[in-house]
């Protein structure tokens, strides 16, 4: 990240900027930094001014306690100012929940796109989310960062054998480093179910995208977002999963985010 901006509470945010054209800000999900958005940013930079950033508490960005979702919305407001005063938003997974909250808060965003925001679709899933929140809060309070990462990986459906393997991988140290931000993503997701009343207040077009090869509940969660937003649309990408191929996603985003109709 070669640029910095300051959020309202004084937190320094690191970001990278590329391309020319209407501004688009890319927002990553849990356990990731702005670096994960680099391939997508590169594909969009021929049509847009693309900003990708390290969310607070990650990578090269700072952090300021206490955390609140409103602070991350203010982070996006600071980045929008850096982009020229208006920017479309794209968020993946829990990053999608954050950009939807920013749009509902009335930030100057002409369009919003999200990819598979993982809202719970039934009571059992909602209970699992509640248990995750309680266990995550306890693990982080006790400084058990590795256990917090395990909880998240288990929530995503990763097999126990793969979780044990992940603990032995070179990536584990980096995952533990950003483990405290799992609480931030959990807060962004609210109670874990679609915030339909909040989504209904969004006054700009929203494109909710899912992968056709993703689990049915993720596709249902994505469709729930599109249905709750007054000007919402749903799109499924053939052959894609939650680990979406930027080469498949980029043309869809470019068509939607570049439209002013």
XYZ file of C-alpha atoms in Angstrom:
261
model
C 0.000 0.000 0.000
C 1.547 3.293 -1.074
C -1.020 5.813 0.167
C -2.470 6.824 3.529
C -5.579 8.601 4.702
C -6.937 9.361 8.170
C -10.350 8.275 9.398
C -12.530 10.443 11.602
C -11.243 8.868 14.836
C -7.618 9.366 13.820
C -6.955 5.852 12.558
C -4.473 5.748 9.681
C -5.681 3.715 6.713
C -3.329 2.298 4.093
C -4.612 2.041 0.540
C -3.514 1.619 -3.048
C -4.932 3.488 -6.028
C -4.805 2.520 -9.693
C -6.467 3.415 -12.973
C -8.544 6.304 -14.236
C -12.292 6.841 -14.425
C -15.210 6.639 -11.976
C -14.023 5.649 -8.506
C -14.628 2.167 -7.079
C -13.554 1.012 -3.611
C -12.968 -2.714 -3.039
C -13.664 -4.096 0.435
C -12.265 -7.440 1.587
C -13.879 -9.948 3.926
C -12.696 -11.666 7.092
C -9.102 -12.829 7.577
C -7.867 -10.815 4.616
C -6.148 -7.561 3.732
C -6.445 -5.273 0.751
C -3.793 -7.353 -0.958
C -6.380 -10.031 -1.695
C -8.166 -7.492 -3.889
C -5.116 -6.744 -6.058
C -6.013 -9.119 -8.935
C -9.546 -7.727 -9.202
C -8.263 -4.160 -8.931
C -5.885 -4.778 -11.815
C -8.705 -6.042 -14.014
C -10.918 -3.029 -13.267
C -8.223 -0.348 -13.528
C -8.652 0.102 -17.283
C -12.137 1.559 -16.717
C -12.125 2.836 -13.139
C -10.080 4.566 -10.490
C -9.798 1.611 -8.123
C -8.988 1.886 -4.429
C -8.229 -1.186 -2.315
C -7.290 -0.828 1.325
C -6.343 -2.616 4.505
C -9.341 -2.480 6.801
C -8.537 -1.225 10.303
C -6.513 -3.654 12.377
C -5.051 -5.358 9.303
C -1.954 -5.087 7.187
C -0.485 -1.592 7.163
C -3.548 0.178 8.600
C -3.812 1.251 12.199
C -6.528 0.560 14.746
C -8.243 2.503 17.491
C -10.248 1.071 20.388
C -13.078 0.664 21.055
C -14.297 -0.882 17.808
C -17.700 -0.026 16.346
C -19.187 -0.742 12.930
C -19.754 3.007 12.601
C -15.977 3.498 12.686
C -15.554 1.240 9.651
C -18.266 3.205 7.861
C -16.268 6.339 8.687
C -13.203 4.606 7.226
C -15.090 4.217 3.951
C -16.158 7.864 4.133
C -12.485 8.869 4.410
C -11.583 6.706 1.418
C -14.446 8.156 -0.601
C -13.082 11.630 0.158
C -9.652 10.459 -0.998
C -11.241 9.149 -4.174
C -12.767 12.527 -5.005
C -16.007 12.682 -3.013
C -17.986 9.846 -4.587
C -17.258 6.162 -5.163
C -19.078 2.963 -5.964
C -18.464 0.129 -3.501
C -17.807 -3.574 -3.906
C -17.532 -5.936 -0.955
C -17.022 -9.674 -0.714
C -18.402 -11.878 2.079
C -18.592 -9.875 5.349
C -17.076 -6.964 3.426
C -20.359 -6.964 1.534
C -22.234 -6.423 4.780
C -19.997 -3.426 5.469
C -20.605 -1.761 2.107
C -24.347 -2.322 2.475
C -24.203 -0.619 5.867
C -22.258 2.264 4.329
C -24.903 2.673 1.635
C -27.678 2.556 4.229
C -25.816 5.210 6.229
C -26.117 7.575 3.280
C -22.506 7.776 2.123
C -22.099 9.233 -1.395
C -22.085 5.946 -3.279
C -23.889 5.746 -6.654
C -23.875 1.939 -6.828
C -23.042 -1.045 -4.635
C -22.097 -4.610 -5.527
C -21.646 -7.507 -3.106
C -20.498 -11.096 -3.458
C -22.020 -13.773 -1.214
C -22.621 -11.879 2.005
C -23.036 -14.873 4.361
C -26.283 -14.127 6.177
C -27.948 -17.027 8.011
C -31.112 -18.285 6.338
C -32.758 -20.363 9.077
C -33.071 -20.560 12.856
C -30.481 -23.313 13.212
C -27.888 -21.291 11.310
C -28.752 -18.227 13.379
C -28.156 -20.234 16.571
C -24.809 -21.418 15.212
C -23.863 -17.807 14.542
C -24.836 -16.811 18.078
C -22.710 -19.616 19.526
C -19.818 -18.554 17.305
C -20.087 -14.983 18.556
C -20.008 -16.085 22.194
C -17.091 -18.485 21.702
C -15.142 -15.982 19.603
C -15.588 -13.254 22.207
C -14.304 -15.598 24.933
C -11.311 -16.803 22.908
C -10.189 -13.294 22.020
C -10.693 -12.023 25.575
C -8.372 -14.794 26.769
C -5.798 -14.095 24.074
C -6.362 -17.434 22.351
C -5.905 -16.148 18.828
C -5.310 -19.574 17.329
C -8.553 -20.870 18.796
C -10.357 -17.816 17.389
C -9.049 -18.614 13.913
C -10.154 -22.229 14.328
C -13.649 -21.090 15.278
C -13.872 -19.011 12.132
C -12.556 -21.758 9.865
C -15.051 -24.180 11.401
C -17.855 -21.676 10.813
C -16.938 -21.552 7.140
C -17.347 -25.323 6.949
C -13.693 -26.268 6.706
C -13.074 -29.901 7.667
C -11.294 -30.630 10.954
C -8.422 -32.318 9.150
C -7.885 -29.216 7.032
C -8.005 -26.985 10.112
C -5.305 -29.095 11.769
C -3.251 -28.822 8.606
C -3.745 -25.057 8.507
C -2.267 -24.762 12.013
C 0.952 -26.272 10.687
C 1.110 -24.080 7.580
C 3.327 -21.000 7.113
C 0.156 -18.906 6.783
C -0.988 -19.577 10.342
C 1.121 -16.835 11.935
C -0.424 -14.244 9.649
C -3.904 -15.558 10.365
C -3.346 -15.237 14.097
C -2.071 -11.687 13.575
C -5.437 -10.539 12.201
C -7.540 -12.780 14.482
C -8.804 -9.844 16.606
C -10.501 -8.434 13.515
C -12.739 -11.505 13.377
C -14.742 -9.718 16.065
C -15.052 -6.740 13.724
C -16.474 -8.859 10.920
C -18.792 -10.561 13.374
C -20.080 -7.149 14.473
C -20.546 -6.080 10.843
C -22.706 -9.168 10.295
C -24.979 -8.075 13.152
C -27.166 -10.908 14.381
C -26.167 -12.958 11.375
C -29.486 -12.697 9.530
C -30.256 -10.245 6.704
C -31.027 -6.783 8.182
C -34.042 -6.391 5.923
C -35.265 -3.107 7.382
C -31.820 -1.566 7.003
C -31.440 -2.956 3.476
C -34.843 -1.539 2.551
C -33.527 1.957 3.324
C -30.788 1.777 0.662
C -31.619 4.229 -2.103
C -29.062 3.206 -4.751
C -28.874 0.206 -7.090
C -27.365 -2.920 -5.550
C -26.099 -5.967 -7.429
C -25.866 -9.130 -5.314
C -23.702 -11.802 -6.943
C -23.278 -15.459 -6.033
C -21.526 -18.487 -7.473
C -23.686 -21.225 -8.953
C -21.315 -23.813 -7.457
C -21.550 -22.337 -3.947
C -23.708 -23.970 -1.245
C -27.433 -23.279 -1.654
C -27.599 -21.268 1.571
C -25.035 -18.780 0.260
C -27.019 -18.301 -2.932
C -30.180 -17.868 -0.862
C -28.429 -15.303 1.341
C -27.322 -13.393 -1.732
C -30.806 -13.433 -3.216
C -32.207 -12.231 0.126
C -30.054 -9.104 -0.169
C -31.267 -8.420 -3.701
C -34.884 -8.931 -2.640
C -34.618 -6.635 0.391
C -33.099 -3.657 -1.437
C -35.645 -1.570 -3.365
C -33.415 -1.440 -6.464
C -31.690 -4.779 -6.010
C -30.681 -7.344 -8.626
C -29.366 -10.903 -8.314
C -26.768 -12.560 -10.529
C -25.298 -16.080 -10.356
C -21.959 -16.869 -11.977
C -21.633 -20.261 -13.622
C -19.030 -22.560 -12.088
C -18.030 -20.132 -9.329
C -17.727 -20.711 -5.579
C -17.067 -18.388 -2.646
C -13.472 -18.219 -3.925
C -14.614 -16.385 -7.035
C -12.305 -16.037 -10.045
C -11.537 -12.319 -10.555
C -11.458 -12.876 -14.325
C -15.080 -14.029 -14.219
C -16.253 -11.412 -11.726
C -14.550 -8.321 -13.168
C -16.643 -8.006 -16.386
C -19.863 -8.320 -14.359
C -18.777 -5.633 -11.936
C -17.524 -3.369 -14.715
C -20.849 -3.525 -16.523
C -22.862 -2.780 -13.399
C -20.630 -0.254 -11.659
C -19.928 1.622 -14.874
C -23.596 2.153 -15.631
C -25.214 5.440 -14.742
C -28.654 4.536 -16.035
